[in-house]
Tab-separated table of C-alpha atoms and ligand atoms in Angstrom:
chain	number	residue	atom	x	y	z
A	95	UNK	CA	-52.515	-23.668	-38.810
A	96	UNK	CA	-52.555	-20.192	-38.388
A	97	UNK	CA	-54.918	-20.135	-35.617
A	98	UNK	CA	-53.055	-22.988	-33.540
A	99	UNK	CA	-49.995	-20.483	-33.479
A	100	UNK	CA	-51.387	-17.620	-32.229
A	101	UNK	CA	-53.659	-20.083	-29.762
A	102	UNK	CA	-49.838	-20.774	-28.840
A	103	UNK	CA	-48.813	-16.958	-28.686
A	104	UNK	CA	-51.329	-16.699	-26.593
A	105	UNK	CA	-50.981	-19.380	-24.283
A	106	UNK	CA	-47.443	-18.126	-24.080
A	107	UNK	CA	-48.111	-14.689	-22.626
A	108	UNK	CA	-50.521	-16.090	-20.253
A	109	UNK	CA	-47.702	-17.934	-19.005
A	110	UNK	CA	-45.496	-15.352	-18.898
A	111	UNK	CA	-47.779	-13.275	-16.932
A	112	UNK	CA	-48.465	-15.748	-15.076
A	113	UNK	CA	-45.131	-16.184	-14.206
A	114	UNK	CA	-44.475	-12.486	-13.307
A	115	UNK	CA	-47.634	-12.102	-10.750
A	116	UNK	CA	-45.482	-15.373	-9.151
A	117	UNK	CA	-42.774	-13.609	-8.749
A	118	UNK	CA	-41.240	-13.577	-5.249
A	119	UNK	CA	-41.524	-10.640	-3.423
A	120	UNK	CA	-38.149	-8.164	-3.616
A	121	UNK	CA	-37.167	-8.391	-0.145
A	122	UNK	CA	-37.572	-11.998	-0.011
A	123	UNK	CA	-34.964	-12.063	-3.064
A	124	UNK	CA	-33.069	-9.697	-1.548
A	125	UNK	CA	-32.378	-11.833	1.573
A	126	UNK	CA	-31.278	-14.863	-0.047
A	127	UNK	CA	-28.535	-12.475	-1.958
A	128	UNK	CA	-27.639	-11.122	1.361
A	129	UNK	CA	-27.133	-14.347	3.304
A	130	UNK	CA	-25.061	-15.377	0.616
A	131	UNK	CA	-23.110	-12.217	-0.158
A	132	UNK	CA	-23.397	-9.546	2.721
A	133	UNK	CA	-23.830	-11.891	6.221
A	134	UNK	CA	-20.687	-12.592	6.598
A	135	UNK	CA	-19.808	-8.997	7.507
A	136	UNK	CA	-22.831	-7.622	7.909
A	137	UNK	CA	-24.291	-10.191	10.349
A	138	UNK	CA	-27.884	-11.702	9.867
A	139	UNK	CA	-30.156	-9.046	11.293
A	140	UNK	CA	-27.230	-6.068	9.434
A	141	UNK	CA	-25.632	-5.035	12.795
A	142	UNK	CA	-22.460	-5.447	11.599
A	143	UNK	CA	-21.702	-8.426	13.091
A	144	UNK	CA	-21.248	-11.556	10.945
A	145	UNK	CA	-18.460	-13.952	11.511
A	146	UNK	CA	-16.169	-11.942	9.250
A	147	UNK	CA	-16.614	-8.678	10.901
A	148	UNK	CA	-13.848	-9.491	13.948
A	149	UNK	CA	-11.151	-9.757	10.764
A	150	UNK	CA	-11.752	-6.219	9.157
A	151	UNK	CA	-10.112	-3.367	10.626
A	152	UNK	CA	-12.684	-1.501	9.534
A	153	UNK	CA	-16.183	-2.606	11.255
A	154	UNK	CA	-18.665	-3.054	8.943
A	155	UNK	CA	-21.692	-0.790	9.221
A	156	UNK	CA	-24.595	-1.776	11.256
A	157	UNK	CA	-27.037	-1.421	8.093
A	158	UNK	CA	-30.424	-1.499	10.149
A	159	UNK	CA	-29.532	2.684	11.510
A	160	UNK	CA	-26.829	3.784	8.733
A	161	UNK	CA	-28.893	3.016	5.425
A	162	UNK	CA	-31.458	5.155	6.617
A	163	UNK	CA	-30.459	8.170	5.715
A	164	UNK	CA	-29.087	6.644	2.404
A	165	UNK	CA	-31.043	7.517	-1.051
A	166	UNK	CA	-31.533	4.334	-3.132
A	167	UNK	CA	-29.617	5.612	-5.551
A	168	UNK	CA	-26.605	6.888	-3.389
A	169	UNK	CA	-27.246	3.118	-2.155
A	170	UNK	CA	-26.786	2.062	-5.612
A	171	UNK	CA	-23.659	3.091	-5.847
A	172	UNK	CA	-22.347	1.710	-2.462
A	173	UNK	CA	-23.001	-1.495	-3.700
A	174	UNK	CA	-21.945	-1.624	-6.932
A	175	UNK	CA	-19.201	-0.417	-6.036
A	176	UNK	CA	-19.487	2.837	-8.851
A	177	UNK	CA	-18.327	6.259	-8.296
A	178	UNK	CA	-17.233	5.306	-4.578
A	179	UNK	CA	-15.515	9.021	-4.763
A	180	UNK	CA	-18.583	10.794	-5.942
A	181	UNK	CA	-19.482	9.903	-2.374
A	182	UNK	CA	-19.127	13.199	-0.829
A	183	UNK	CA	-21.103	14.766	1.646
A	184	UNK	CA	-20.811	17.129	4.573
A	185	UNK	CA	-19.627	14.260	7.459
A	186	UNK	CA	-17.292	11.427	6.937
A	187	UNK	CA	-19.837	9.098	6.437
A	188	UNK	CA	-20.600	9.126	3.631
A	189	UNK	CA	-16.943	8.807	2.498
A	190	UNK	CA	-16.777	4.632	2.534
A	191	UNK	CA	-13.073	2.984	2.258
A	192	UNK	CA	-12.649	-0.133	0.209
A	193	UNK	CA	-13.314	-2.204	3.335
A	194	UNK	CA	-16.448	-2.833	1.355
A	195	UNK	CA	-16.224	-4.558	-1.502
A	196	UNK	CA	-17.638	-3.362	-4.269
A	197	UNK	CA	-19.498	-5.402	-6.273
A	198	UNK	CA	-18.861	-4.530	-9.997
A	199	UNK	CA	-20.786	-6.317	-12.515
A	200	UNK	CA	-21.416	-9.318	-9.806
A	201	UNK	CA	-25.488	-8.737	-9.484
A	202	UNK	CA	-28.140	-7.539	-12.392
A	203	UNK	CA	-29.957	-4.049	-11.451
A	204	UNK	CA	-32.993	-5.783	-10.634
A	205	UNK	CA	-30.854	-7.841	-8.072
A	206	UNK	CA	-29.147	-4.938	-6.553
A	207	UNK	CA	-33.491	-3.309	-6.316
A	208	UNK	CA	-33.897	-6.290	-4.059
A	209	UNK	CA	-31.052	-6.120	-2.221
A	210	UNK	CA	-31.692	-2.479	-0.933
A	211	UNK	CA	-35.236	-3.535	-0.354
A	212	UNK	CA	-33.851	-6.015	1.924
A	213	UNK	CA	-31.915	-3.535	3.508
A	214	UNK	CA	-35.250	-1.522	4.002
A	215	UNK	CA	-36.618	-3.821	5.563
A	216	UNK	CA	-33.818	-4.268	7.975
A	217	UNK	CA	-33.920	-0.526	8.578
A	218	UNK	CA	-37.895	-1.016	9.542
A	219	UNK	CA	-38.534	-4.437	10.635
A	220	UNK	CA	-39.230	-4.265	14.704
A	221	UNK	CA	-39.370	-8.338	14.706
A	222	UNK	CA	-36.262	-11.098	14.365
A	223	UNK	CA	-37.094	-13.580	12.166
A	224	UNK	CA	-38.432	-15.958	14.340
A	225	UNK	CA	-37.932	-19.312	11.774
A	226	UNK	CA	-36.502	-19.586	8.312
A	227	UNK	CA	-38.853	-17.756	5.213
A	228	UNK	CA	-37.274	-20.413	2.613
A	229	UNK	CA	-39.675	-22.682	4.166
A	230	UNK	CA	-42.680	-20.090	4.578
A	231	UNK	CA	-42.715	-19.180	1.009
A	232	UNK	CA	-42.942	-22.811	-0.098
A	233	UNK	CA	-45.731	-23.548	2.659
A	234	UNK	CA	-47.217	-19.952	1.745
A	235	UNK	CA	-47.319	-20.552	-2.466
A	236	UNK	CA	-49.417	-24.296	-1.458
A	237	UNK	CA	-51.650	-22.659	1.554
A	238	UNK	CA	-52.100	-18.784	1.268
A	239	UNK	CA	-52.189	-17.845	-1.889
A	240	UNK	CA	-55.477	-19.029	-2.729
A	241	UNK	CA	-57.254	-16.351	-0.664
A	242	UNK	CA	-54.410	-14.130	0.620
A	243	UNK	CA	-53.144	-13.882	-3.181
A	244	UNK	CA	-49.538	-14.168	-4.665
A	245	UNK	CA	-48.420	-10.387	-3.526
A	246	UNK	CA	-50.161	-11.371	-0.012
A	247	UNK	CA	-52.708	-8.094	-0.585
A	248	UNK	CA	-55.457	-10.253	-0.059
A	249	UNK	CA	-56.811	-10.560	-3.741
A	250	UNK	CA	-56.693	-14.140	-3.977
A	251	UNK	CA	-59.014	-15.763	-6.579
A	252	UNK	CA	-60.998	-17.251	-3.319
A	253	UNK	CA	-62.058	-13.627	-2.698
A	254	UNK	CA	-63.846	-13.628	-6.205
A	255	UNK	CA	-66.077	-16.783	-4.738
A	256	UNK	CA	-66.831	-15.893	-1.575
A	257	UNK	CA	-67.544	-12.715	0.373
A	258	UNK	CA	-64.516	-12.333	2.598
A	259	UNK	CA	-61.576	-9.671	3.341
A	260	UNK	CA	-58.268	-11.402	3.753
A	261	UNK	CA	-55.863	-9.957	5.515
A	262	UNK	CA	-53.182	-7.692	3.771
A	263	UNK	CA	-50.073	-9.050	4.449
A	264	UNK	CA	-48.260	-6.105	2.783
A	265	UNK	CA	-48.859	-3.264	5.227
A	266	UNK	CA	-45.946	-3.049	6.519
A	267	UNK	CA	-47.530	-0.586	9.429
A	268	UNK	CA	-49.886	-2.863	10.220
A	269	UNK	CA	-47.658	-6.333	10.227
A	270	UNK	CA	-45.073	-4.268	12.242
A	271	UNK	CA	-47.410	-3.863	15.096
A	272	UNK	CA	-47.804	-7.756	15.644
A	273	UNK	CA	-45.280	-10.085	17.579
A	274	UNK	CA	-44.068	-12.976	16.466
A	275	UNK	CA	-46.377	-14.921	18.806
A	276	UNK	CA	-49.552	-12.799	17.573
A	277	UNK	CA	-48.587	-13.994	13.869
A	278	UNK	CA	-47.882	-17.779	15.043
A	279	UNK	CA	-51.232	-18.111	17.030
A	280	UNK	CA	-53.658	-16.594	14.284
A	281	UNK	CA	-52.138	-18.489	11.913
A	282	UNK	CA	-51.918	-21.629	14.193
A	283	UNK	CA	-55.720	-20.902	15.757
A	284	UNK	CA	-57.476	-18.927	12.754
A	285	UNK	CA	-59.829	-16.419	13.271
A	286	UNK	CA	-63.244	-15.555	11.978
A	287	UNK	CA	-64.975	-17.565	9.872
A	288	UNK	CA	-62.588	-18.012	7.123
A	289	UNK	CA	-59.268	-17.674	8.444
A	290	UNK	CA	-58.352	-21.246	8.827
A	291	UNK	CA	-56.407	-23.092	11.794
A	292	UNK	CA	-53.331	-24.406	10.264
A	293	UNK	CA	-52.663	-26.512	13.898
A	294	UNK	CA	-52.604	-29.698	13.073
A	295	UNK	CA	-51.646	-29.562	9.263
A	296	UNK	CA	-48.458	-27.562	9.817
A	297	UNK	CA	-45.880	-27.918	11.751
A	298	UNK	CA	-44.122	-25.695	14.225
A	299	UNK	CA	-41.536	-24.992	11.657
A	300	UNK	CA	-43.363	-24.080	9.121
A	301	UNK	CA	-45.656	-21.967	10.758
A	302	UNK	CA	-42.875	-20.068	12.307
A	303	UNK	CA	-41.363	-19.887	8.891
A	304	UNK	CA	-44.359	-18.282	7.352
A	305	UNK	CA	-44.927	-15.701	10.488
A	306	UNK	CA	-41.042	-14.615	8.785
A	307	UNK	CA	-41.841	-15.092	4.936
A	308	UNK	CA	-45.024	-12.912	6.112
A	309	UNK	CA	-42.744	-9.912	7.497
A	310	UNK	CA	-40.611	-9.941	4.171
A	311	UNK	CA	-44.291	-9.994	2.246
A	312	UNK	CA	-44.551	-6.806	4.611
A	313	UNK	CA	-41.641	-4.368	2.962
A	314	UNK	CA	-42.046	-3.596	-0.455
B	233	LIG	C1	-15.921	-8.371	3.709
B	233	LIG	C2	-16.471	-7.865	4.292
B	233	LIG	C3	-18.232	-6.940	3.446
B	233	LIG	C4	-19.403	-7.726	2.677
B	233	LIG	C5	-19.034	-9.527	2.712
B	233	LIG	C6	-19.918	-6.528	2.343
B	233	LIG	N1	-19.886	-5.670	3.254
B	233	LIG	FE1	-20.830	-3.474	3.328
B	233	LIG	N2	-19.371	-2.879	4.578
B	233	LIG	C7	-18.426	-3.513	4.718
B	233	LIG	C8	-17.270	-2.614	5.472
B	233	LIG	C9	-16.384	-2.595	6.329
B	233	LIG	C10	-17.942	-1.059	5.547
B	233	LIG	C11	-17.783	0.230	6.312
B	233	LIG	C12	-17.284	0.460	5.009
B	233	LIG	C13	-16.780	1.973	5.533
B	233	LIG	O1	-16.902	2.765	6.612
B	233	LIG	O2	-15.135	2.870	5.245
B	233	LIG	C14	-19.276	-1.616	4.680
B	233	LIG	C15	-20.473	-0.328	4.152
B	233	LIG	C16	-21.749	-0.850	3.192
B	233	LIG	C17	-22.886	-0.289	3.249
B	233	LIG	C18	-22.603	1.284	3.918
B	233	LIG	C19	-23.360	1.592	4.538
B	233	LIG	C20	-23.811	3.018	5.267
B	233	LIG	O3	-24.377	3.995	4.803
B	233	LIG	O4	-22.634	3.888	5.722
B	233	LIG	C21	-23.363	-0.790	3.015
B	233	LIG	C22	-24.995	-0.369	2.150
B	233	LIG	C23	-22.972	-2.269	2.782
B	233	LIG	N3	-21.707	-2.540	3.298
B	233	LIG	C24	-23.908	-2.873	2.134
B	233	LIG	C25	-22.985	-4.204	1.763
B	233	LIG	C26	-24.111	-5.344	0.658
B	233	LIG	C27	-25.710	-5.140	-0.020
B	233	LIG	C28	-23.262	-5.865	0.594
B	233	LIG	C29	-23.689	-7.411	0.135
B	233	LIG	C30	-24.018	-7.463	-1.531
B	233	LIG	C31	-21.999	-5.888	1.500
B	233	LIG	N4	-22.025	-4.769	1.759
B	233	LIG	C32	-21.181	-7.477	2.240
B	233	LIG	C33	-17.808	-5.107	4.755
B	233	LIG	C34	-18.864	-5.617	3.559
B	234	LIG	C1	-59.696	-19.721	2.770
B	234	LIG	C2	-59.402	-18.429	3.058
B	234	LIG	C3	-57.689	-18.117	3.536
B	234	LIG	C4	-57.154	-18.971	3.516
B	234	LIG	C5	-56.812	-20.461	2.955
B	234	LIG	C6	-55.929	-18.723	4.692
B	234	LIG	N1	-56.094	-17.295	5.351
B	234	LIG	FE1	-55.397	-16.006	6.418
B	234	LIG	N2	-56.590	-14.497	6.342
B	234	LIG	C7	-57.959	-15.198	5.784
B	234	LIG	C8	-59.114	-13.874	6.549
B	234	LIG	C9	-60.910	-13.785	5.792
B	234	LIG	C10	-58.103	-13.191	7.571
B	234	LIG	C11	-59.523	-12.069	8.154
B	234	LIG	C12	-59.857	-12.919	9.139
B	234	LIG	C13	-60.363	-11.551	10.055
B	234	LIG	O1	-59.032	-10.534	10.469
B	234	LIG	O2	-61.588	-12.016	10.674
B	234	LIG	C14	-56.882	-14.144	7.240
B	234	LIG	C15	-56.264	-13.381	8.338
B	234	LIG	C16	-54.987	-13.877	8.567
B	234	LIG	C17	-54.024	-12.901	9.167
B	234	LIG	C18	-54.005	-12.147	10.433
B	234	LIG	C19	-53.497	-10.609	10.329
B	234	LIG	C20	-53.964	-9.984	10.741
B	234	LIG	O3	-53.865	-8.576	10.910
B	234	LIG	O4	-54.225	-10.386	12.624
B	234	LIG	C21	-52.520	-14.105	8.739
B	234	LIG	C22	-51.685	-13.880	9.865
B	234	LIG	C23	-52.920	-15.142	8.157
B	234	LIG	N3	-54.239	-14.584	7.571
B	234	LIG	C24	-51.988	-15.847	7.999
B	234	LIG	C25	-52.798	-16.550	6.660
B	234	LIG	C26	-51.371	-17.608	5.826
B	234	LIG	C27	-49.994	-18.058	7.022
B	234	LIG	C28	-52.310	-18.497	5.613
B	234	LIG	C29	-51.801	-19.688	4.780
B	234	LIG	C30	-50.938	-21.097	5.829
B	234	LIG	C31	-54.136	-18.205	5.706
B	234	LIG	N4	-53.211	-17.263	6.052
B	234	LIG	C32	-54.525	-18.840	5.089
B	234	LIG	C33	-58.891	-16.446	5.258
B	234	LIG	C34	-57.428	-17.506	4.775
């Protein structure tokens, strides 16, 4: 009996470990929160032009530019609404009005970190979303992880079985150089010996979703 319980403990640990590996990338998770809680005012791409913006007396910030000069610590304070008074600097932009809701106790710490990862993504990315990353995430898990790895850094299980080097999708400098159309075409028509062509297997909508999901992988 004792050995059985040890086995089940080990199995439990294994499950925990694989769940940890399979946890979605921070910017992707952050985007989901952003869509529900922030885009109303700050807009889909963060430019401060959401549907509620016109109602606001103080315009929602264009997050793609303002947050570049903000440290993570300051962003945490701004988002959680804690210590707004302590955000003092020489320029007036460091003083926020209460037009920005303080999300005290709404988010857990990992959620705030994920939101910040997505804001950093918005300020760094040179490309609009081509498709729905939610669709892309599902398809990526199903077809791409085996080579490109859970986190997209190119260490999927197939790399231990065959000699190949899948592209690392987590390097923002590399993926930012590629246009949406270039990424789309590589996925659709394949590349080299081992990157398959997914034309015919995946729909246009799915490939467009993949393009956007890959971009979210690339900003960790
Ligand atoms: C009801 C509208 C509204 C919503 C919803 C909202 N914001 Fe804001 N936000 C604002 C306004 C307005 C400002 C500008 C406040 C000012 O300039 O005094 C702002 C400012 C900010 C700033 C500071 C920008 C800077 O660097 O100066 C950050 C960061 C921010 N918002 C993040 C978020 C995040 C993350 C969410 C979602 C969790 C969110 N906001 C939801 C209205 C909103
Ligand atoms: C059998 C392994 C394998 C599978 C499965 C696979 N890839 Fe690849 N992929 C590769 C390899 C190897 C490369 C590098 C090709 C080269 O440059 O020679 C690559 C390259 C790429 C690139 C090119 C990136 C760049 O820098 O231009 C993209 C995009 C890509 N893969 C996306 C995907 C997507 C999306 C899926 C799932 C639908 C997928 N791959 C599935 C092996 C794979």
